[in-house]
Coordinates of C-alpha atoms and ligand atoms in Angstrom, one line a residue:
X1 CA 4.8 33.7 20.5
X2 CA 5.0 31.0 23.2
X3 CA 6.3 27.8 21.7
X4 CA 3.9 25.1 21.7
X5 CA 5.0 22.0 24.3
X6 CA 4.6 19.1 21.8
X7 CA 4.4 16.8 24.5
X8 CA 0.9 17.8 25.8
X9 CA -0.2 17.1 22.3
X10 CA -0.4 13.5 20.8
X11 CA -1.1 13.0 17.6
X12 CA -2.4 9.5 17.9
X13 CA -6.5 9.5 18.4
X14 CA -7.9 7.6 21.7
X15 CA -9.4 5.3 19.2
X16 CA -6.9 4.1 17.9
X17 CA -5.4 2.8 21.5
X18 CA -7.9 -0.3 21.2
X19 CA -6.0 -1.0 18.3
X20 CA -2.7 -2.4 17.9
X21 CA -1.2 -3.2 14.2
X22 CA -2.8 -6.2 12.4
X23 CA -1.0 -9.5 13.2
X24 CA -0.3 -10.1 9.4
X25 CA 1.0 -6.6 8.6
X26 CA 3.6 -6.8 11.6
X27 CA 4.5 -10.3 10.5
X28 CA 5.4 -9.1 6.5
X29 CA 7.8 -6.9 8.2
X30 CA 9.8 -10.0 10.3
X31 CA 9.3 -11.9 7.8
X32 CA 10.7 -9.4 4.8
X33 CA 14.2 -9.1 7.3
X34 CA 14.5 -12.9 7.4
X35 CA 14.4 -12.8 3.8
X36 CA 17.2 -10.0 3.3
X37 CA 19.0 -12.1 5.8
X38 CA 18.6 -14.6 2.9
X39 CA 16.2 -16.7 4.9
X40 CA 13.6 -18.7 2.7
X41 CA 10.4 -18.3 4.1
X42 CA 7.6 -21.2 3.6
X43 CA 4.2 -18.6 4.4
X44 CA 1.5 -21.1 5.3
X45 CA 0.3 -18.1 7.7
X46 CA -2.0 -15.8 6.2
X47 CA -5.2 -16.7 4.2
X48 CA -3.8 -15.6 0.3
X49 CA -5.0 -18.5 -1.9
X50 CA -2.3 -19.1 -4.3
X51 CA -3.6 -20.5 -7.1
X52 CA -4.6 -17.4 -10.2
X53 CA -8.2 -16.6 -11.0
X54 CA -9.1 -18.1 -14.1
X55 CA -7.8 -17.1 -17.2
X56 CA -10.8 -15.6 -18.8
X57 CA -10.9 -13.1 -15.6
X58 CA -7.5 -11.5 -16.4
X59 CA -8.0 -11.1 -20.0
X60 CA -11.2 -9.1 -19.4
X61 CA -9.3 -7.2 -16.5
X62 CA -6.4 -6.5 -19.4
X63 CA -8.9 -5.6 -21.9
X64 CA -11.1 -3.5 -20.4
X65 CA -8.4 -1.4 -19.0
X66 CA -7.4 -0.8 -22.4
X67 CA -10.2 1.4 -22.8
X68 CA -9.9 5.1 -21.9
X69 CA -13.5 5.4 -20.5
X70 CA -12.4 3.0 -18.0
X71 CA -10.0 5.0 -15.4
X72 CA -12.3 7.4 -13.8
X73 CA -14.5 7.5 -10.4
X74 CA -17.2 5.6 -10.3
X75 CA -20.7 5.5 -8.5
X76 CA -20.7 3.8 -5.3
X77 CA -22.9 1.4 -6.6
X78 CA -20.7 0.2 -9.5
X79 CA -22.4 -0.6 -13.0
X80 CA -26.2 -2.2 -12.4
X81 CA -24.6 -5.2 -15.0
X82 CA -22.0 -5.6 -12.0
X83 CA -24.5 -5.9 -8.9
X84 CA -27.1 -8.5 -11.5
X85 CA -24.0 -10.4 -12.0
X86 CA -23.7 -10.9 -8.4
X87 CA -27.6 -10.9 -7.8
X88 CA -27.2 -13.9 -10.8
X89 CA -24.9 -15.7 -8.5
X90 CA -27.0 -15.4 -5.5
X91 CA -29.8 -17.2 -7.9
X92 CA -28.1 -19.7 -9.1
X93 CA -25.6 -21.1 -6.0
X94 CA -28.1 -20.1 -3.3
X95 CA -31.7 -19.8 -4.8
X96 CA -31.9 -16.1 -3.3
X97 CA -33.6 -13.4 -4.9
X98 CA -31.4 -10.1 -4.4
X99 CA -32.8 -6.8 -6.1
X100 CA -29.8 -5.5 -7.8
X101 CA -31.4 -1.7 -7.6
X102 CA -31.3 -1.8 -3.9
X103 CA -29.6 -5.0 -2.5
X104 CA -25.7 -4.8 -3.2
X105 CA -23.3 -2.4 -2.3
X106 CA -19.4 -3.4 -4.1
X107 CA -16.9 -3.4 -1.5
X108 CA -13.3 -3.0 -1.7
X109 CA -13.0 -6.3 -0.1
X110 CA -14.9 -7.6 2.5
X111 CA -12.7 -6.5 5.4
X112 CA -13.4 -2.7 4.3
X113 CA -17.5 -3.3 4.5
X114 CA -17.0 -5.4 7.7
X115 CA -14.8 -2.6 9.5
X116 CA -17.0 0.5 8.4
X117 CA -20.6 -1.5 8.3
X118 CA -19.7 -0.9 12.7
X119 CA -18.6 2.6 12.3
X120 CA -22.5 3.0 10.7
X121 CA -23.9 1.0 12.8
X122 CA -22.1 1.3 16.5
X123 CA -22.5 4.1 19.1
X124 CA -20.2 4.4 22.1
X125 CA -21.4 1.7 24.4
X126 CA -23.5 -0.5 22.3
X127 CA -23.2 -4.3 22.8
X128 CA -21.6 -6.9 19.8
X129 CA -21.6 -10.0 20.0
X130 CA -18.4 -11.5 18.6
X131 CA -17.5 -15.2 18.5
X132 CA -14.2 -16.1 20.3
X133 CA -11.6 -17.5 17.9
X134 CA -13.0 -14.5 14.8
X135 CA -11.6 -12.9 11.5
X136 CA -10.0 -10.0 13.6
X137 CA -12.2 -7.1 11.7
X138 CA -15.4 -8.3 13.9
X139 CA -13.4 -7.1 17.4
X140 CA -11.0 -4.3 15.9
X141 CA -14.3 -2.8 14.0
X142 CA -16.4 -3.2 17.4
X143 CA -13.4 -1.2 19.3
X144 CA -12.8 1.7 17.0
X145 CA -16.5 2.6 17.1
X146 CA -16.5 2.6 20.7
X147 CA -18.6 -0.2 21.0
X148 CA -18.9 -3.1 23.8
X149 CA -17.9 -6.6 22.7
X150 CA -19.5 -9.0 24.4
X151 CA -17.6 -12.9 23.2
X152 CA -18.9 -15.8 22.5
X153 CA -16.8 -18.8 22.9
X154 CA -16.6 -21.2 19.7
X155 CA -15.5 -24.6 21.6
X156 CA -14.7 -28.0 19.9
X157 CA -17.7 -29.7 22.2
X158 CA -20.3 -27.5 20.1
X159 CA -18.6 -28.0 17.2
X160 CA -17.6 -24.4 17.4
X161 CA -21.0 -22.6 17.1
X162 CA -22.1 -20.1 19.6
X163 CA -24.4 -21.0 22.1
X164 CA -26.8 -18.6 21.0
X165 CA -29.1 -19.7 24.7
X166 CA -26.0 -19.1 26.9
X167 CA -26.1 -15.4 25.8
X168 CA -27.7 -13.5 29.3
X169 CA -30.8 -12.0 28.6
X170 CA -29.8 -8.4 29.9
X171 CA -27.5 -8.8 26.9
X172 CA -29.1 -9.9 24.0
X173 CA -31.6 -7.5 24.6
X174 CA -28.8 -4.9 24.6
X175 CA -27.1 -6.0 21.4
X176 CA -26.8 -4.4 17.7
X177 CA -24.9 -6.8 16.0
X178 CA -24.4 -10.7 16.2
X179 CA -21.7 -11.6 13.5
X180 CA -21.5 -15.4 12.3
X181 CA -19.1 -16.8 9.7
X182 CA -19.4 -20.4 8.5
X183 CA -17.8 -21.8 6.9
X184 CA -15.4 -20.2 9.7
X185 CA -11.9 -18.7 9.7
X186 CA -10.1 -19.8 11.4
X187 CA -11.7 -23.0 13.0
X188 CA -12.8 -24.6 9.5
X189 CA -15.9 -25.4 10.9
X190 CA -19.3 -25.3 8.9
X191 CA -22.8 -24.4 10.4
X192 CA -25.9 -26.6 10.3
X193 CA -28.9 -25.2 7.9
X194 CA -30.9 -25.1 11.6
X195 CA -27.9 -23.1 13.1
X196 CA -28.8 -20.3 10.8
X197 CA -32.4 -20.4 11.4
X198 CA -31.8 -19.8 15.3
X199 CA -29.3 -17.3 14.3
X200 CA -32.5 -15.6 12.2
X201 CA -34.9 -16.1 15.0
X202 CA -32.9 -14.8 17.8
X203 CA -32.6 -11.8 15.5
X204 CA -36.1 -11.0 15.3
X205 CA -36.4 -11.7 19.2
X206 CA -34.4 -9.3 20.0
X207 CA -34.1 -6.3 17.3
X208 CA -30.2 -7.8 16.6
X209 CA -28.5 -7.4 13.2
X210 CA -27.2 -10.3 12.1
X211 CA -23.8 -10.0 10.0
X212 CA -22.9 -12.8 7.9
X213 CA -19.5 -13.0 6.8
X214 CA -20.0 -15.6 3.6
X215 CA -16.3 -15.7 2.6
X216 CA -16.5 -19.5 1.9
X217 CA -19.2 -20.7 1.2
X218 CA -18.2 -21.7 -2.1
X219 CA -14.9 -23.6 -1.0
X220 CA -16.4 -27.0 0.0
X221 CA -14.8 -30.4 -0.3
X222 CA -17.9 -31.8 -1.3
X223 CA -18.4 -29.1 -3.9
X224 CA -22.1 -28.0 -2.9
X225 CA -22.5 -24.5 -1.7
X226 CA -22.9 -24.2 1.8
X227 CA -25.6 -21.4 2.9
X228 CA -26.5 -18.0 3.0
X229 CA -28.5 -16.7 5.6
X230 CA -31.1 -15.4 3.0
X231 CA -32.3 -19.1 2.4
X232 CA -33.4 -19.0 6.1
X233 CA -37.2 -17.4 5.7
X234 CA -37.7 -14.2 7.7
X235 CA -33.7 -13.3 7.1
X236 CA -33.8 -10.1 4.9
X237 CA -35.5 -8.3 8.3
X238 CA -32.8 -9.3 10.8
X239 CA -29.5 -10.0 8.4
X240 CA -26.9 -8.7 6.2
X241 CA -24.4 -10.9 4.4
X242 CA -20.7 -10.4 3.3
X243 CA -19.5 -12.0 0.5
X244 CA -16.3 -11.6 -1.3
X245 CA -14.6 -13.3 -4.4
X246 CA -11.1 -13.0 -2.2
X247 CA -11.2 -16.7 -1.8
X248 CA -14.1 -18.3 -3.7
X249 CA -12.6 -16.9 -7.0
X250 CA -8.6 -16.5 -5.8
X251 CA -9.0 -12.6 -5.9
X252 CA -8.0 -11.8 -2.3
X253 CA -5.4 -8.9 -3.6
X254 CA -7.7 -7.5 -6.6
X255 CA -9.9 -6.0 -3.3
X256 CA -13.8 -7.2 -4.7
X257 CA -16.7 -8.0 -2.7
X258 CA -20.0 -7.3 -2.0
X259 CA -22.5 -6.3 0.7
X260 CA -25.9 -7.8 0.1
X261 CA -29.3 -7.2 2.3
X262 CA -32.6 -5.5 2.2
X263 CA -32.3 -3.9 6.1
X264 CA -32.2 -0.1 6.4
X265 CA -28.6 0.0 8.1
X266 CA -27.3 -0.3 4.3
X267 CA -28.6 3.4 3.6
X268 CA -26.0 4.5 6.5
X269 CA -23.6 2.1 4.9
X270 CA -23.6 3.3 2.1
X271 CA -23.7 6.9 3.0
X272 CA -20.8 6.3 5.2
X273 CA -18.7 5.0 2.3
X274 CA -19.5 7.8 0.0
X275 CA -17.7 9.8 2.8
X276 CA -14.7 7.6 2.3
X277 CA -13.9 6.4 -0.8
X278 CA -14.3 7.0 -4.6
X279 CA -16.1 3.9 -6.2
X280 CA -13.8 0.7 -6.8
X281 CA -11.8 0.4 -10.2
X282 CA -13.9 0.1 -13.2
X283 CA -12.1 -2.9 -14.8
X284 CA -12.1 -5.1 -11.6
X285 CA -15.7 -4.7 -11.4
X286 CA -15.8 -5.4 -14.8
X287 CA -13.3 -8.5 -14.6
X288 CA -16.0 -9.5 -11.2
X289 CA -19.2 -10.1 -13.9
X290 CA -16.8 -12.4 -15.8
X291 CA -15.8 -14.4 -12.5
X292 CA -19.4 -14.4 -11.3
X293 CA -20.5 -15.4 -14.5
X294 CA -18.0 -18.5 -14.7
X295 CA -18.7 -22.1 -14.8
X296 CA -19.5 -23.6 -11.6
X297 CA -17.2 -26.6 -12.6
X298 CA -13.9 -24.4 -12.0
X299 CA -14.6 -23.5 -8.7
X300 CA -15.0 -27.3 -8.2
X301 CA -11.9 -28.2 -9.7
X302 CA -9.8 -25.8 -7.2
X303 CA -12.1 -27.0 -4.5
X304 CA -10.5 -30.3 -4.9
X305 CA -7.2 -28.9 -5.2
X306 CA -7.6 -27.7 -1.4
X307 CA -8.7 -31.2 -0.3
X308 CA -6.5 -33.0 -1.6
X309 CA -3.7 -30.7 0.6
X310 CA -6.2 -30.7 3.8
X311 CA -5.6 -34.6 3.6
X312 CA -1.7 -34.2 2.9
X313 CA -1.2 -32.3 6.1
X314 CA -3.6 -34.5 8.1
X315 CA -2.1 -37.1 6.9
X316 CA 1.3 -35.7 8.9
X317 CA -0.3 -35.5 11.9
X318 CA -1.9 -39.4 11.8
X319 CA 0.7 -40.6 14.7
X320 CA -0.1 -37.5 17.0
X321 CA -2.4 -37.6 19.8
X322 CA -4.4 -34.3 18.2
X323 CA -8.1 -34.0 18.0
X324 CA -8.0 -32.1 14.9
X325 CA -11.8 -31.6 13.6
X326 CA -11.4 -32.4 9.9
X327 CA -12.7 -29.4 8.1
X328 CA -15.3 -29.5 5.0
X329 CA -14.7 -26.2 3.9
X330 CA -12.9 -23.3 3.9
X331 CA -8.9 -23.4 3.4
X332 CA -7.5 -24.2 7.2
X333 CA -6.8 -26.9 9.7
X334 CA -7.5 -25.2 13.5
X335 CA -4.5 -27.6 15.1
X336 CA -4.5 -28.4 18.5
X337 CA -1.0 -27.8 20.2
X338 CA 0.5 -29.4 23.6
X339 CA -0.5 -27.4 26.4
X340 CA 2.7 -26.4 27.3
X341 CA 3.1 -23.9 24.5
X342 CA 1.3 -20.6 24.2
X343 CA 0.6 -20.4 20.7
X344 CA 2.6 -17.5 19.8
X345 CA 5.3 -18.4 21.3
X346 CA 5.1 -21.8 19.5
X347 CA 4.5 -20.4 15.9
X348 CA 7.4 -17.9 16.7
X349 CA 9.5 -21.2 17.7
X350 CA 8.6 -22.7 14.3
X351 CA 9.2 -19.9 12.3
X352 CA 12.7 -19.4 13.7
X353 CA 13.9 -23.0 13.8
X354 CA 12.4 -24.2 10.7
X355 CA 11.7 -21.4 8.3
X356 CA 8.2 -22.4 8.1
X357 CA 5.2 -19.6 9.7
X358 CA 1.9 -20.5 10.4
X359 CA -0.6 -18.2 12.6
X360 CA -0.9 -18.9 16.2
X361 CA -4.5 -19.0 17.8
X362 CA -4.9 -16.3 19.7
X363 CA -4.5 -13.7 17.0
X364 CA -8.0 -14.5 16.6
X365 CA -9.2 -14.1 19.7
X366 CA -8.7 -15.6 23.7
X367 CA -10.1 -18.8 22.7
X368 CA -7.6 -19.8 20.3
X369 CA -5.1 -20.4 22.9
X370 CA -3.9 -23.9 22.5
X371 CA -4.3 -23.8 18.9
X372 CA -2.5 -23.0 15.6
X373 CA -3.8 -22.3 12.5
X374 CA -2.0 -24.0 8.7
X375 CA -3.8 -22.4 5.7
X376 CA -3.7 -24.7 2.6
X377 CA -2.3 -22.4 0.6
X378 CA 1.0 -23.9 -0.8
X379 CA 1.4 -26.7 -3.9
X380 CA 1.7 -30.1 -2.7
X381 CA 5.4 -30.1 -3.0
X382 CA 5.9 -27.4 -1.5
X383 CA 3.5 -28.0 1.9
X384 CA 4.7 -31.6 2.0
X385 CA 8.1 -29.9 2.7
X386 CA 6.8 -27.8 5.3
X387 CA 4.7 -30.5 7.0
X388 CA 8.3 -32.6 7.1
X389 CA 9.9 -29.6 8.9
X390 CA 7.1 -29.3 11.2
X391 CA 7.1 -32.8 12.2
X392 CA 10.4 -33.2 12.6
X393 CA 10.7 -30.4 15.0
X394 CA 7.5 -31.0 16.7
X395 CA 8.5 -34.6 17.3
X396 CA 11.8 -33.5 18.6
X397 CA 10.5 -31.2 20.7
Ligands
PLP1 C1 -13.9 -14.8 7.4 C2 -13.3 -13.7 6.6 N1 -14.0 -12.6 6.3 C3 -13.5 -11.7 5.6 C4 -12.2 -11.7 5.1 C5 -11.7 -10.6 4.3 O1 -11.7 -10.9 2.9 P1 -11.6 -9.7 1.8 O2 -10.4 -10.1 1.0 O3 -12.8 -9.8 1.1 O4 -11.3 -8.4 2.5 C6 -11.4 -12.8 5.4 C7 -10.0 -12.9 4.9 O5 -9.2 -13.7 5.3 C8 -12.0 -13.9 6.1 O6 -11.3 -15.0 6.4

C-alpha cells in the first residue's frame, strides 16, 4: 500500500485559521510559568469577579447534588421552574414579560450562546456588524461561520456608541446581526434608553437582528438596573438578549446564562445546540432559581463594593493627564495610555517589571489601541498594592 504523505494532509480546518487562541487562555499559560518561577502574580486582567455568590446559592448547589435524581442529561430547555425563575427576574428588574414556554433557552454561559447563536444564524458571506473595542466572541463567532464583519468604531467623542447613521446603506441593508453590549466590556460605558430605541428601529428598517449582550446590566453604581432591549416597544421582532449570572451574581466559572427572545432564529438555536451538547447540570440550574430568586439588596451591596474600588484606582491616576471616562457600571476602567506604547507591548512591560497584568486594548479589537483595560476584581488591599506598582513604574517610565 502506498504510504500516505502526511504532509498534504492538515488536520487543522480552514476555519479555524481566522482564529487564533483566546488572549486569556494564552495568558494562564505565561502567567502559570511565572508562578512556578515563584513569581506572585496580581491578575487584574481578566473579567472573574472575585467575590463568592451568596451563601444561600452554594448550599442549594450542595444540596441538591446530594440527590441521586440529580446527575443525569437534561432537556435543553432545563426545568420550566428554572426558565420562570429567570422570566421572574426579567418582571421584576426590567418590567418584561418573557413566556417561559417559548422565550429562554439556558446556556452554558453566555460566551457558548453568543459563539453558536452565529454558527445558526451566519452563512459564508453575510455581513455583522461588530463594534470596535468588543467582548471577542462577537468577531471570533462572526469568522468561524464565514461571515463578513463589518466594525463599528466605539470612540470617546460619542461616548462609545456606534454611530448607527454612519453605517453605508449598501451595508445595513446587507446585515444579519448588529450586536450591542451596554453596559460595555471593555469600555465601561453605558447606553442611553433612546440609544436602544434607534438600535430597535434600525432593526426593523432593515430586517437586522439585533443581539444584546446584557452581561451587566445589574452591576450599577447607582444600583438601578440599566436596560434590556425588551423595554424598547417593537423589540421582541428585531432582538435577542444575552444575559448571564457570570457577573451579576459572581458565577462566571459555574457556566449559567440565558438566551431570551421571541424571534424565530431561536428554533435554529436551539436546534443547533441539541447537536452539541447534553443540557447543563441539574443542580446549577437549580442553585440559578435560588440566585434569581435573591434579594435585590445583595446585588446592591456588591455593587458598592465595585465602586468603592473604581474610585480607589481613579483616585491613582488623579495627577495624570488621562481622560479616563468614569464608568457607572460594569467592573472596568478603559485607561488611556501615552501614545508611545502599543498596548500590548505596555501590559507585557507591566506584567514583567511589576508582577501586576492587566489586558491591553487591542485584544478587543483595532480600536483599543492606546488603551488598557484594569478590571475591579481585587480587595482593596490588594488593588491598592497593584495601583502603587503601576504608578510607580508608570511615573518612572
Ligand atoms: C460582554 C460580555 N459578554 C459575555 C461574556 C461571557 O460571559 P459568560 O461567563 O456568561 O460566558 C462576558 C465575559 O466577560 C462579557 O464581558
Amino acid at each position: 500500500m502506498d504510504k500516505i504523505d502526511n504532509n498534504l494532509k492538515s488536520y487543522s480546518s480552514k476555519r479555524l485559521e481566522k482564529a487564533p487562541p483566546y488572549f486569556f487562555s494564552e495568558l494562564d499559560q505565561i502567567i502559570s510559568k511565572l508562578k512556578e518561577n515563584g513569581k506572585e502574580i496580581i491578575r487584574l486582567d481578566i473579567g472573574s469577579p472575585d467575590l463568592p455568590p451568596h451563601h444561600s446559592v452554594i448550599e442549594k448547589l450542595y444540596n441538591a447534588s446530594q440527590d441521586p435524581n440529580t446527575h443525569g442529561y437534561q432537556s435543553h430547555l432545563g426545568p420550566k421552574a428554572y426558565r420562570q425563575a429567570w422570566a421572574g427576574m426579567y418582571k421584576k428588574v426590567f418590567n418584561v414579560d418573557l413566556d417561559p414556554d417559548k422565550s429562554l433557552i439556558p446556556l452554558t454561559g453566555t460566551k457558548e450562546g453568543i459563539f453558536h447563536l452565529q454558527q445558526a444564524c451566519i452563512d459564508p458571506g453575510d455581513v455583522v456588524l461588530v463594534p470596535d473595542p468588543h467582548y471577542p466572541t462577537y468577531l471570533r463567532g462572526t469568522q468561524i461561520a464565514g461571515g463578513t464583519p463589518y466594525l463599528l468604531p466605539l470612540k470617546p467623542e460619542n461616548n462609545f456608541l456606534p454611530d448607527l447613521d454612519a453605517i453605508p446603506t449598501a451595508i445595513a441593508e446587507k446585515a444579519k446581526i448588529l450586536w450591542l453590549n451596554y453596559p460595555n466590556n471593555p469600555t465601561g460605558a453605558s447606553a442611553p434608553f433612546s440609544f436602544f430605541e434607534k438600535a430597535v428601529a434600525f432593526g426593523h428598517k432593515y430586517n437586522v437582528l439585533i443581539c444584546s449582550d446584557a452581561a451587566y446590566t445589574q452591576v450599577t453604581f447607582n444600583n438601578k438596573p440599566t436596560t434590556s432591549i425588551f423595554q424598547v416597544s417593537g423589540a421582541k421582532e428585531v432582538a435577542v438578549e444575552f444575559n448571564t449570572l457570570s457577573k451579576s451574581h459572581n458565577m462566571a466559572g459555574w457556566r449559567i446564562g440565558v438566551l431570551a427572545g421571541t424571534h424565530p432564529i431561536l428554533d435554529s438555536f436551539l436546534s443547533l445546540k441539541s447537536n452539541i451538547d447534553s443540557g447543563q447540570f441539574l443542580p446549577i440550574m437549580q442553585a440559578g432559581i435560588t440566585a434569581l430568586n435573591l434579594d435585590i439588596d445583595w446585588l446592591q451591596e456588591r455593587n458598592q463594593v465595585y465602586k468603592k474600588r473604581r474610585d480607589l484606582v481613579l483616585s491613582y491616576f488623579k495627577d495624570f493627564d488621562l481622560s479616563i471616562q468614569i464608568p457607572e457600571a460594569a467592573i472596568y476602567l478603559w485607561v488611556p495610555i501615552p501614545p508611545k506604547w502599543k498596548s500590548k507591548d505596555f501590559t507585557n512591560e507591566l506584567l514583567n517589571k511589576t508582577a501586576v497584568s492587566i489586558a491591553p486594548g487591542t485584544i478587543f479589537g483595532d480600536q483599543g489601541e492606546g488603551y488598557v483595560r484594569i478590571t475591579l476584581n481585587k480587595p482593596i488591599a490588594i488593588l491598592e498594592i497593584a495601583m502603587q506598582k503601576i504608578i510607580k513604574w508608570w511615573g518612572n517610565d
